[in-house]
Amino acid sequence: LSNGVRVNLKPVDFSKGNISVNACIDGGALRLLKNPGLAMLAGPVMRQGGLEAHDVTDLEKILAGNNVALNFGVSADRFNASGTTTPEDFELQCKLLAAFILHPGFREDGEVQMRRSLPSMFKRYETTPNGAYSQQAPKAMYGNDPRFTTPERAELEACTTSQVKEALTPWLQKGAMEVSIVGDFKVEDVLPVLQRTFGA
């Protein structure tokens, strides 16, 4: 697009009535290594934070009756904002994701949720074979390299929503972006929408 956003378009005929929209932004867990735990906290904070102007509850009311979704994930080298929609709601889905990337809510709901889950998560690490393996094996295999290991509980507890906001904002605002559209659509129909949303 004119602003440098790269778009991949893949119309398919085996996904009638569904369109998947995935926006990948440069960054990811490897950019957050200075503060172990931020990559794990970023997902919940973003997903539960809603938009700057509307929390998750507001969004549910505003978007009721529309087929859109709002997901966020962190992989090694990118942040992913995605949703699955229908041809009728495609533009709304793109507007929602664009707003989510540029104006996320960064509310503390996700942090609170994660803090509640920490005792049970680390209990599994201590008391189950699978839990112990998933935490200890990467440490042994990769020499405690933080790129491949689970942060210690104290490191996770030290992370905050404000730290996630400070770390992610530069990437979300200015990071290179690649948007992939897969599903039931015609290229000539979706291009103007992409130009009005991600292209703007």
JSON list of C-alpha atoms in Angstrom, two decimals:
[
{"chain": "A", "resi": 1, "resn": "LEU", "atom": "CA", "xyz": [0.00, 0.00, 0.00]},
{"chain": "A", "resi": 2, "resn": "SER", "atom": "CA", "xyz": [1.06, 3.64, -0.34]},
{"chain": "A", "resi": 3, "resn": "ASN", "atom": "CA", "xyz": [2.17, 3.84, 3.30]},
{"chain": "A", "resi": 4, "resn": "GLY", "atom": "CA", "xyz": [4.49, 0.83, 3.03]},
{"chain": "A", "resi": 5, "resn": "VAL", "atom": "CA", "xyz": [2.18, -1.79, 4.54]},
{"chain": "A", "resi": 6, "resn": "ARG", "atom": "CA", "xyz": [2.62, -5.06, 2.65]},
{"chain": "A", "resi": 7, "resn": "VAL", "atom": "CA", "xyz": [-0.53, -7.05, 1.83]},
{"chain": "A", "resi": 8, "resn": "ASN", "atom": "CA", "xyz": [-0.84, -10.74, 0.94]},
{"chain": "A", "resi": 9, "resn": "LEU", "atom": "CA", "xyz": [-4.15, -11.75, -0.65]},
{"chain": "A", "resi": 10, "resn": "LYS", "atom": "CA", "xyz": [-5.24, -15.37, -1.00]},
{"chain": "A", "resi": 11, "resn": "PRO", "atom": "CA", "xyz": [-8.83, -15.94, -2.14]},
{"chain": "A", "resi": 12, "resn": "VAL", "atom": "CA", "xyz": [-9.89, -19.57, -1.56]},
{"chain": "A", "resi": 13, "resn": "ASP", "atom": "CA", "xyz": [-13.04, -21.45, -2.51]},
{"chain": "A", "resi": 14, "resn": "PHE", "atom": "CA", "xyz": [-13.15, -23.86, 0.45]},
{"chain": "A", "resi": 15, "resn": "SER", "atom": "CA", "xyz": [-13.93, -21.25, 3.11]},
{"chain": "A", "resi": 16, "resn": "LYS", "atom": "CA", "xyz": [-17.35, -19.96, 2.07]},
{"chain": "A", "resi": 17, "resn": "GLY", "atom": "CA", "xyz": [-18.49, -16.90, 3.98]},
{"chain": "A", "resi": 18, "resn": "ASN", "atom": "CA", "xyz": [-15.28, -16.56, 6.04]},
{"chain": "A", "resi": 19, "resn": "ILE", "atom": "CA", "xyz": [-12.32, -14.20, 5.76]},
{"chain": "A", "resi": 20, "resn": "SER", "atom": "CA", "xyz": [-9.25, -14.33, 7.99]},
{"chain": "A", "resi": 21, "resn": "VAL", "atom": "CA", "xyz": [-7.35, -11.08, 8.57]},
{"chain": "A", "resi": 22, "resn": "ASN", "atom": "CA", "xyz": [-3.91, -11.26, 10.18]},
{"chain": "A", "resi": 23, "resn": "ALA", "atom": "CA", "xyz": [-1.74, -8.17, 10.71]},
{"chain": "A", "resi": 24, "resn": "CYS", "atom": "CA", "xyz": [1.88, -8.93, 11.64]},
{"chain": "A", "resi": 25, "resn": "ILE", "atom": "CA", "xyz": [3.94, -6.10, 13.09]},
{"chain": "A", "resi": 26, "resn": "ASP", "atom": "CA", "xyz": [7.72, -6.21, 13.39]},
{"chain": "A", "resi": 27, "resn": "GLY", "atom": "CA", "xyz": [8.92, -6.77, 16.96]},
{"chain": "A", "resi": 28, "resn": "GLY", "atom": "CA", "xyz": [7.99, -9.83, 18.99]},
{"chain": "A", "resi": 29, "resn": "ALA", "atom": "CA", "xyz": [9.44, -11.55, 22.03]},
{"chain": "A", "resi": 30, "resn": "LEU", "atom": "CA", "xyz": [13.05, -11.08, 20.90]},
{"chain": "A", "resi": 31, "resn": "ARG", "atom": "CA", "xyz": [12.57, -7.31, 21.23]},
{"chain": "A", "resi": 32, "resn": "LEU", "atom": "CA", "xyz": [11.41, -7.65, 24.83]},
{"chain": "A", "resi": 33, "resn": "LEU", "atom": "CA", "xyz": [14.29, -9.65, 26.30]},
{"chain": "A", "resi": 34, "resn": "LYS", "atom": "CA", "xyz": [15.56, -6.79, 28.47]},
{"chain": "A", "resi": 35, "resn": "ASN", "atom": "CA", "xyz": [12.55, -7.35, 30.69]},
{"chain": "A", "resi": 36, "resn": "PRO", "atom": "CA", "xyz": [11.81, -11.10, 31.03]},
{"chain": "A", "resi": 37, "resn": "GLY", "atom": "CA", "xyz": [8.11, -11.77, 31.33]},
{"chain": "A", "resi": 38, "resn": "LEU", "atom": "CA", "xyz": [6.86, -8.89, 29.18]},
{"chain": "A", "resi": 39, "resn": "ALA", "atom": "CA", "xyz": [6.26, -11.17, 26.19]},
{"chain": "A", "resi": 40, "resn": "MET", "atom": "CA", "xyz": [4.00, -13.41, 28.32]},
{"chain": "A", "resi": 41, "resn": "LEU", "atom": "CA", "xyz": [2.14, -10.45, 29.81]},
{"chain": "A", "resi": 42, "resn": "ALA", "atom": "CA", "xyz": [1.72, -8.56, 26.51]},
{"chain": "A", "resi": 43, "resn": "GLY", "atom": "CA", "xyz": [-0.87, -10.98, 25.11]},
{"chain": "A", "resi": 44, "resn": "PRO", "atom": "CA", "xyz": [-3.29, -10.82, 28.07]},
{"chain": "A", "resi": 45, "resn": "VAL", "atom": "CA", "xyz": [-2.85, -7.05, 28.45]},
{"chain": "A", "resi": 46, "resn": "MET", "atom": "CA", "xyz": [-3.63, -6.42, 24.80]},
{"chain": "A", "resi": 47, "resn": "ARG", "atom": "CA", "xyz": [-6.52, -8.90, 24.54]},
{"chain": "A", "resi": 48, "resn": "GLN", "atom": "CA", "xyz": [-8.22, -7.68, 27.71]},
{"chain": "A", "resi": 49, "resn": "GLY", "atom": "CA", "xyz": [-7.41, -4.01, 27.19]},
{"chain": "A", "resi": 50, "resn": "GLY", "atom": "CA", "xyz": [-9.80, -3.30, 24.34]},
{"chain": "A", "resi": 51, "resn": "LEU", "atom": "CA", "xyz": [-9.35, 0.05, 22.64]},
{"chain": "A", "resi": 52, "resn": "GLU", "atom": "CA", "xyz": [-8.26, 3.37, 24.10]},
{"chain": "A", "resi": 53, "resn": "ALA", "atom": "CA", "xyz": [-11.82, 4.69, 23.79]},
{"chain": "A", "resi": 54, "resn": "HIS", "atom": "CA", "xyz": [-13.71, 1.47, 24.60]},
{"chain": "A", "resi": 55, "resn": "ASP", "atom": "CA", "xyz": [-13.02, -1.34, 27.05]},
{"chain": "A", "resi": 56, "resn": "VAL", "atom": "CA", "xyz": [-13.87, -4.97, 26.24]},
{"chain": "A", "resi": 57, "resn": "THR", "atom": "CA", "xyz": [-17.39, -4.68, 27.69]},
{"chain": "A", "resi": 58, "resn": "ASP", "atom": "CA", "xyz": [-18.12, -1.57, 25.61]},
{"chain": "A", "resi": 59, "resn": "LEU", "atom": "CA", "xyz": [-16.80, -3.27, 22.48]},
{"chain": "A", "resi": 60, "resn": "GLU", "atom": "CA", "xyz": [-19.04, -6.29, 23.01]},
{"chain": "A", "resi": 61, "resn": "LYS", "atom": "CA", "xyz": [-22.07, -3.99, 23.14]},
{"chain": "A", "resi": 62, "resn": "ILE", "atom": "CA", "xyz": [-20.96, -1.84, 20.20]},
{"chain": "A", "resi": 63, "resn": "LEU", "atom": "CA", "xyz": [-20.12, -4.83, 18.01]},
{"chain": "A", "resi": 64, "resn": "ALA", "atom": "CA", "xyz": [-23.11, -6.99, 18.95]},
{"chain": "A", "resi": 65, "resn": "GLY", "atom": "CA", "xyz": [-24.66, -8.53, 15.85]},
{"chain": "A", "resi": 66, "resn": "ASN", "atom": "CA", "xyz": [-21.46, -8.16, 13.82]},
{"chain": "A", "resi": 67, "resn": "ASN", "atom": "CA", "xyz": [-19.18, -11.05, 12.97]},
{"chain": "A", "resi": 68, "resn": "VAL", "atom": "CA", "xyz": [-15.75, -9.71, 13.97]},
{"chain": "A", "resi": 69, "resn": "ALA", "atom": "CA", "xyz": [-13.01, -10.76, 16.38]},
{"chain": "A", "resi": 70, "resn": "LEU", "atom": "CA", "xyz": [-10.00, -9.24, 18.11]},
{"chain": "A", "resi": 71, "resn": "ASN", "atom": "CA", "xyz": [-7.01, -11.44, 18.92]},
{"chain": "A", "resi": 72, "resn": "PHE", "atom": "CA", "xyz": [-3.41, -10.63, 19.80]},
{"chain": "A", "resi": 73, "resn": "GLY", "atom": "CA", "xyz": [-0.35, -12.83, 20.04]},
{"chain": "A", "resi": 74, "resn": "VAL", "atom": "CA", "xyz": [3.40, -12.53, 20.46]},
{"chain": "A", "resi": 75, "resn": "SER", "atom": "CA", "xyz": [5.79, -14.75, 18.52]},
{"chain": "A", "resi": 76, "resn": "ALA", "atom": "CA", "xyz": [9.57, -14.62, 18.41]},
{"chain": "A", "resi": 77, "resn": "ASP", "atom": "CA", "xyz": [9.88, -11.87, 15.80]},
{"chain": "A", "resi": 78, "resn": "ARG", "atom": "CA", "xyz": [6.45, -10.29, 15.47]},
{"chain": "A", "resi": 79, "resn": "PHE", "atom": "CA", "xyz": [3.25, -9.11, 17.12]},
{"chain": "A", "resi": 80, "resn": "ASN", "atom": "CA", "xyz": [0.05, -10.47, 15.59]},
{"chain": "A", "resi": 81, "resn": "ALA", "atom": "CA", "xyz": [-3.36, -8.76, 15.60]},
{"chain": "A", "resi": 82, "resn": "SER", "atom": "CA", "xyz": [-6.00, -10.91, 13.93]},
{"chain": "A", "resi": 83, "resn": "GLY", "atom": "CA", "xyz": [-9.65, -11.69, 13.48]},
{"chain": "A", "resi": 84, "resn": "THR", "atom": "CA", "xyz": [-12.01, -13.82, 11.40]},
{"chain": "A", "resi": 85, "resn": "THR", "atom": "CA", "xyz": [-15.03, -12.24, 9.78]},
{"chain": "A", "resi": 86, "resn": "THR", "atom": "CA", "xyz": [-17.50, -12.43, 6.90]},
{"chain": "A", "resi": 87, "resn": "PRO", "atom": "CA", "xyz": [-17.52, -10.57, 3.58]},
{"chain": "A", "resi": 88, "resn": "GLU", "atom": "CA", "xyz": [-20.29, -8.32, 4.95]},
{"chain": "A", "resi": 89, "resn": "ASP", "atom": "CA", "xyz": [-18.26, -7.33, 8.03]},
{"chain": "A", "resi": 90, "resn": "PHE", "atom": "CA", "xyz": [-14.83, -7.28, 6.39]},
{"chain": "A", "resi": 91, "resn": "GLU", "atom": "CA", "xyz": [-14.45, -3.49, 6.49]},
{"chain": "A", "resi": 92, "resn": "LEU", "atom": "CA", "xyz": [-15.52, -3.34, 10.13]},
{"chain": "A", "resi": 93, "resn": "GLN", "atom": "CA", "xyz": [-12.97, -6.06, 10.95]},
{"chain": "A", "resi": 94, "resn": "CYS", "atom": "CA", "xyz": [-10.21, -4.08, 9.25]},
{"chain": "A", "resi": 95, "resn": "LYS", "atom": "CA", "xyz": [-11.23, -0.86, 11.00]},
{"chain": "A", "resi": 96, "resn": "LEU", "atom": "CA", "xyz": [-11.27, -2.67, 14.35]},
{"chain": "A", "resi": 97, "resn": "LEU", "atom": "CA", "xyz": [-7.80, -4.15, 13.87]},
{"chain": "A", "resi": 98, "resn": "ALA", "atom": "CA", "xyz": [-6.35, -0.86, 12.64]},
{"chain": "A", "resi": 99, "resn": "ALA", "atom": "CA", "xyz": [-7.76, 0.94, 15.68]},
{"chain": "A", "resi": 100, "resn": "PHE", "atom": "CA", "xyz": [-6.51, -1.85, 17.95]},
{"chain": "A", "resi": 101, "resn": "ILE", "atom": "CA", "xyz": [-2.96, -1.52, 16.62]},
{"chain": "A", "resi": 102, "resn": "LEU", "atom": "CA", "xyz": [-2.80, 2.28, 16.77]},
{"chain": "A", "resi": 103, "resn": "HIS", "atom": "CA", "xyz": [-4.98, 2.92, 19.85]},
{"chain": "A", "resi": 104, "resn": "PRO", "atom": "CA", "xyz": [-4.94, -0.11, 22.21]},
{"chain": "A", "resi": 105, "resn": "GLY", "atom": "CA", "xyz": [-6.49, 0.28, 25.64]},
{"chain": "A", "resi": 106, "resn": "PHE", "atom": "CA", "xyz": [-3.58, -1.00, 27.79]},
{"chain": "A", "resi": 107, "resn": "ARG", "atom": "CA", "xyz": [-5.93, -1.57, 30.73]},
{"chain": "A", "resi": 108, "resn": "GLU", "atom": "CA", "xyz": [-4.83, -3.63, 33.72]},
{"chain": "A", "resi": 109, "resn": "ASP", "atom": "CA", "xyz": [-7.52, -6.33, 33.34]},
{"chain": "A", "resi": 110, "resn": "GLY", "atom": "CA", "xyz": [-5.10, -8.68, 31.56]},
{"chain": "A", "resi": 111, "resn": "GLU", "atom": "CA", "xyz": [-2.41, -8.14, 34.18]},
{"chain": "A", "resi": 112, "resn": "VAL", "atom": "CA", "xyz": [-4.88, -8.94, 36.97]},
{"chain": "A", "resi": 113, "resn": "GLN", "atom": "CA", "xyz": [-6.00, -12.08, 35.13]},
{"chain": "A", "resi": 114, "resn": "MET", "atom": "CA", "xyz": [-2.44, -13.29, 34.63]},
{"chain": "A", "resi": 115, "resn": "ARG", "atom": "CA", "xyz": [-1.44, -12.63, 38.23]},
{"chain": "A", "resi": 116, "resn": "ARG", "atom": "CA", "xyz": [-4.35, -14.80, 39.34]},
{"chain": "A", "resi": 117, "resn": "SER", "atom": "CA", "xyz": [-3.14, -17.64, 37.12]},
{"chain": "A", "resi": 118, "resn": "LEU", "atom": "CA", "xyz": [0.50, -17.58, 38.27]},
{"chain": "A", "resi": 119, "resn": "PRO", "atom": "CA", "xyz": [0.11, -19.75, 41.40]},
{"chain": "A", "resi": 120, "resn": "SER", "atom": "CA", "xyz": [-1.58, -22.59, 39.50]},
{"chain": "A", "resi": 121, "resn": "MET", "atom": "CA", "xyz": [0.79, -22.25, 36.53]},
{"chain": "A", "resi": 122, "resn": "PHE", "atom": "CA", "xyz": [3.91, -22.55, 38.66]},
{"chain": "A", "resi": 123, "resn": "LYS", "atom": "CA", "xyz": [2.30, -25.29, 40.75]},
{"chain": "A", "resi": 124, "resn": "ARG", "atom": "CA", "xyz": [2.02, -27.34, 37.55]},
{"chain": "A", "resi": 125, "resn": "TYR", "atom": "CA", "xyz": [5.69, -26.68, 36.84]},
{"chain": "A", "resi": 126, "resn": "GLU", "atom": "CA", "xyz": [6.57, -28.01, 40.29]},
{"chain": "A", "resi": 127, "resn": "THR", "atom": "CA", "xyz": [4.23, -30.99, 40.57]},
{"chain": "A", "resi": 128, "resn": "THR", "atom": "CA", "xyz": [3.63, -32.52, 37.12]},
{"chain": "A", "resi": 129, "resn": "PRO", "atom": "CA", "xyz": [6.11, -34.26, 34.81]},
{"chain": "A", "resi": 130, "resn": "ASN", "atom": "CA", "xyz": [5.00, -32.26, 31.77]},
{"chain": "A", "resi": 131, "resn": "GLY", "atom": "CA", "xyz": [5.16, -29.01, 33.72]},
{"chain": "A", "resi": 132, "resn": "ALA", "atom": "CA", "xyz": [8.63, -29.72, 35.07]},
{"chain": "A", "resi": 133, "resn": "TYR", "atom": "CA", "xyz": [9.87, -30.73, 31.63]},
{"chain": "A", "resi": 134, "resn": "SER", "atom": "CA", "xyz": [8.43, -27.67, 29.87]},
{"chain": "A", "resi": 135, "resn": "GLN", "atom": "CA", "xyz": [10.15, -25.35, 32.34]},
{"chain": "A", "resi": 136, "resn": "GLN", "atom": "CA", "xyz": [13.43, -27.14, 33.02]},
{"chain": "A", "resi": 137, "resn": "ALA", "atom": "CA", "xyz": [14.34, -28.79, 29.70]},
{"chain": "A", "resi": 138, "resn": "PRO", "atom": "CA", "xyz": [14.73, -25.53, 27.72]},
{"chain": "A", "resi": 139, "resn": "LYS", "atom": "CA", "xyz": [16.98, -24.16, 30.47]},
{"chain": "A", "resi": 140, "resn": "ALA", "atom": "CA", "xyz": [19.27, -27.19, 30.17]},
{"chain": "A", "resi": 141, "resn": "MET", "atom": "CA", "xyz": [19.21, -27.35, 26.37]},
{"chain": "A", "resi": 142, "resn": "TYR", "atom": "CA", "xyz": [19.71, -23.62, 25.74]},
{"chain": "A", "resi": 143, "resn": "GLY", "atom": "CA", "xyz": [21.88, -22.63, 28.68]},
{"chain": "A", "resi": 144, "resn": "ASN", "atom": "CA", "xyz": [19.22, -20.46, 30.32]},
{"chain": "A", "resi": 145, "resn": "ASP", "atom": "CA", "xyz": [18.93, -18.35, 27.17]},
{"chain": "A", "resi": 146, "resn": "PRO", "atom": "CA", "xyz": [15.85, -16.13, 27.84]},
{"chain": "A", "resi": 147, "resn": "ARG", "atom": "CA", "xyz": [14.78, -16.45, 24.19]},
{"chain": "A", "resi": 148, "resn": "PHE", "atom": "CA", "xyz": [13.79, -20.06, 24.83]},
{"chain": "A", "resi": 149, "resn": "THR", "atom": "CA", "xyz": [12.94, -20.33, 28.53]},
{"chain": "A", "resi": 150, "resn": "THR", "atom": "CA", "xyz": [9.97, -19.52, 30.73]},
{"chain": "A", "resi": 151, "resn": "PRO", "atom": "CA", "xyz": [10.58, -16.49, 32.96]},
{"chain": "A", "resi": 152, "resn": "GLU", "atom": "CA", "xyz": [10.85, -17.05, 36.68]},
{"chain": "A", "resi": 153, "resn": "ARG", "atom": "CA", "xyz": [7.74, -16.26, 38.72]},
{"chain": "A", "resi": 154, "resn": "ALA", "atom": "CA", "xyz": [9.41, -13.23, 40.32]},
{"chain": "A", "resi": 155, "resn": "GLU", "atom": "CA", "xyz": [10.22, -11.86, 36.86]},
{"chain": "A", "resi": 156, "resn": "LEU", "atom": "CA", "xyz": [6.59, -12.23, 35.77]},
{"chain": "A", "resi": 157, "resn": "GLU", "atom": "CA", "xyz": [5.30, -10.66, 38.97]},
{"chain": "A", "resi": 158, "resn": "ALA", "atom": "CA", "xyz": [7.60, -7.68, 38.43]},
{"chain": "A", "resi": 159, "resn": "CYS", "atom": "CA", "xyz": [6.06, -6.90, 35.02]},
{"chain": "A", "resi": 160, "resn": "THR", "atom": "CA", "xyz": [3.29, -4.31, 34.78]},
{"chain": "A", "resi": 161, "resn": "THR", "atom": "CA", "xyz": [0.81, -3.04, 32.22]},
{"chain": "A", "resi": 162, "resn": "SER", "atom": "CA", "xyz": [2.63, 0.29, 32.02]},
{"chain": "A", "resi": 163, "resn": "GLN", "atom": "CA", "xyz": [5.84, -1.56, 31.08]},
{"chain": "A", "resi": 164, "resn": "VAL", "atom": "CA", "xyz": [3.97, -3.43, 28.34]},
{"chain": "A", "resi": 165, "resn": "LYS", "atom": "CA", "xyz": [2.63, -0.13, 27.03]},
{"chain": "A", "resi": 166, "resn": "GLU", "atom": "CA", "xyz": [6.08, 1.47, 27.02]},
{"chain": "A", "resi": 167, "resn": "ALA", "atom": "CA", "xyz": [7.66, -1.52, 25.26]},
{"chain": "A", "resi": 168, "resn": "LEU", "atom": "CA", "xyz": [4.97, -2.17, 22.62]},
{"chain": "A", "resi": 169, "resn": "THR", "atom": "CA", "xyz": [3.89, 1.34, 21.64]},
{"chain": "A", "resi": 170, "resn": "PRO", "atom": "CA", "xyz": [6.91, 2.19, 19.43]},
{"chain": "A", "resi": 171, "resn": "TRP", "atom": "CA", "xyz": [6.50, -1.07, 17.50]},
{"chain": "A", "resi": 172, "resn": "LEU", "atom": "CA", "xyz": [2.72, -0.77, 17.11]},
{"chain": "A", "resi": 173, "resn": "GLN", "atom": "CA", "xyz": [3.00, 2.85, 15.99]},
{"chain": "A", "resi": 174, "resn": "LYS", "atom": "CA", "xyz": [5.97, 2.60, 13.62]},
{"chain": "A", "resi": 175, "resn": "GLY", "atom": "CA", "xyz": [6.89, -1.07, 13.09]},
{"chain": "A", "resi": 176, "resn": "ALA", "atom": "CA", "xyz": [6.81, -2.57, 9.61]},
{"chain": "A", "resi": 177, "resn": "MET", "atom": "CA", "xyz": [3.47, -4.30, 8.99]},
{"chain": "A", "resi": 178, "resn": "GLU", "atom": "CA", "xyz": [2.36, -7.16, 6.78]},
{"chain": "A", "resi": 179, "resn": "VAL", "atom": "CA", "xyz": [-1.35, -7.96, 6.46]},
{"chain": "A", "resi": 180, "resn": "SER", "atom": "CA", "xyz": [-2.53, -11.32, 5.15]},
{"chain": "A", "resi": 181, "resn": "ILE", "atom": "CA", "xyz": [-6.11, -11.86, 3.96]},
{"chain": "A", "resi": 182, "resn": "VAL", "atom": "CA", "xyz": [-7.28, -15.42, 3.31]},
{"chain": "A", "resi": 183, "resn": "GLY", "atom": "CA", "xyz": [-10.80, -16.58, 2.52]},
{"chain": "A", "resi": 184, "resn": "ASP", "atom": "CA", "xyz": [-13.96, -15.93, 0.54]},
{"chain": "A", "resi": 185, "resn": "PHE", "atom": "CA", "xyz": [-13.38, -12.60, -1.24]},
{"chain": "A", "resi": 186, "resn": "LYS", "atom": "CA", "xyz": [-12.61, -10.93, -4.54]},
{"chain": "A", "resi": 187, "resn": "VAL", "atom": "CA", "xyz": [-9.40, -8.93, -4.76]},
{"chain": "A", "resi": 188, "resn": "GLU", "atom": "CA", "xyz": [-11.12, -5.96, -6.41]},
{"chain": "A", "resi": 189, "resn": "ASP", "atom": "CA", "xyz": [-13.58, -5.80, -3.50]},
{"chain": "A", "resi": 190, "resn": "VAL", "atom": "CA", "xyz": [-11.08, -5.85, -0.63]},
{"chain": "A", "resi": 191, "resn": "LEU", "atom": "CA", "xyz": [-8.36, -3.57, -2.02]},
{"chain": "A", "resi": 192, "resn": "PRO", "atom": "CA", "xyz": [-10.33, -0.31, -1.53]},
{"chain": "A", "resi": 193, "resn": "VAL", "atom": "CA", "xyz": [-11.15, -1.39, 2.04]},
{"chain": "A", "resi": 194, "resn": "LEU", "atom": "CA", "xyz": [-7.50, -2.12, 2.80]},
{"chain": "A", "resi": 195, "resn": "GLN", "atom": "CA", "xyz": [-6.49, 1.26, 1.40]},
{"chain": "A", "resi": 196, "resn": "ARG", "atom": "CA", "xyz": [-9.06, 3.02, 3.62]},
{"chain": "A", "resi": 197, "resn": "THR", "atom": "CA", "xyz": [-7.99, 1.16, 6.76]},
{"chain": "A", "resi": 198, "resn": "PHE", "atom": "CA", "xyz": [-4.47, -0.30, 6.95]},
{"chain": "A", "resi": 199, "resn": "GLY", "atom": "CA", "xyz": [-3.33, 1.92, 4.09]},
{"chain": "A", "resi": 200, "resn": "ALA", "atom": "CA", "xyz": [-4.39, 5.05, 5.94]}
]
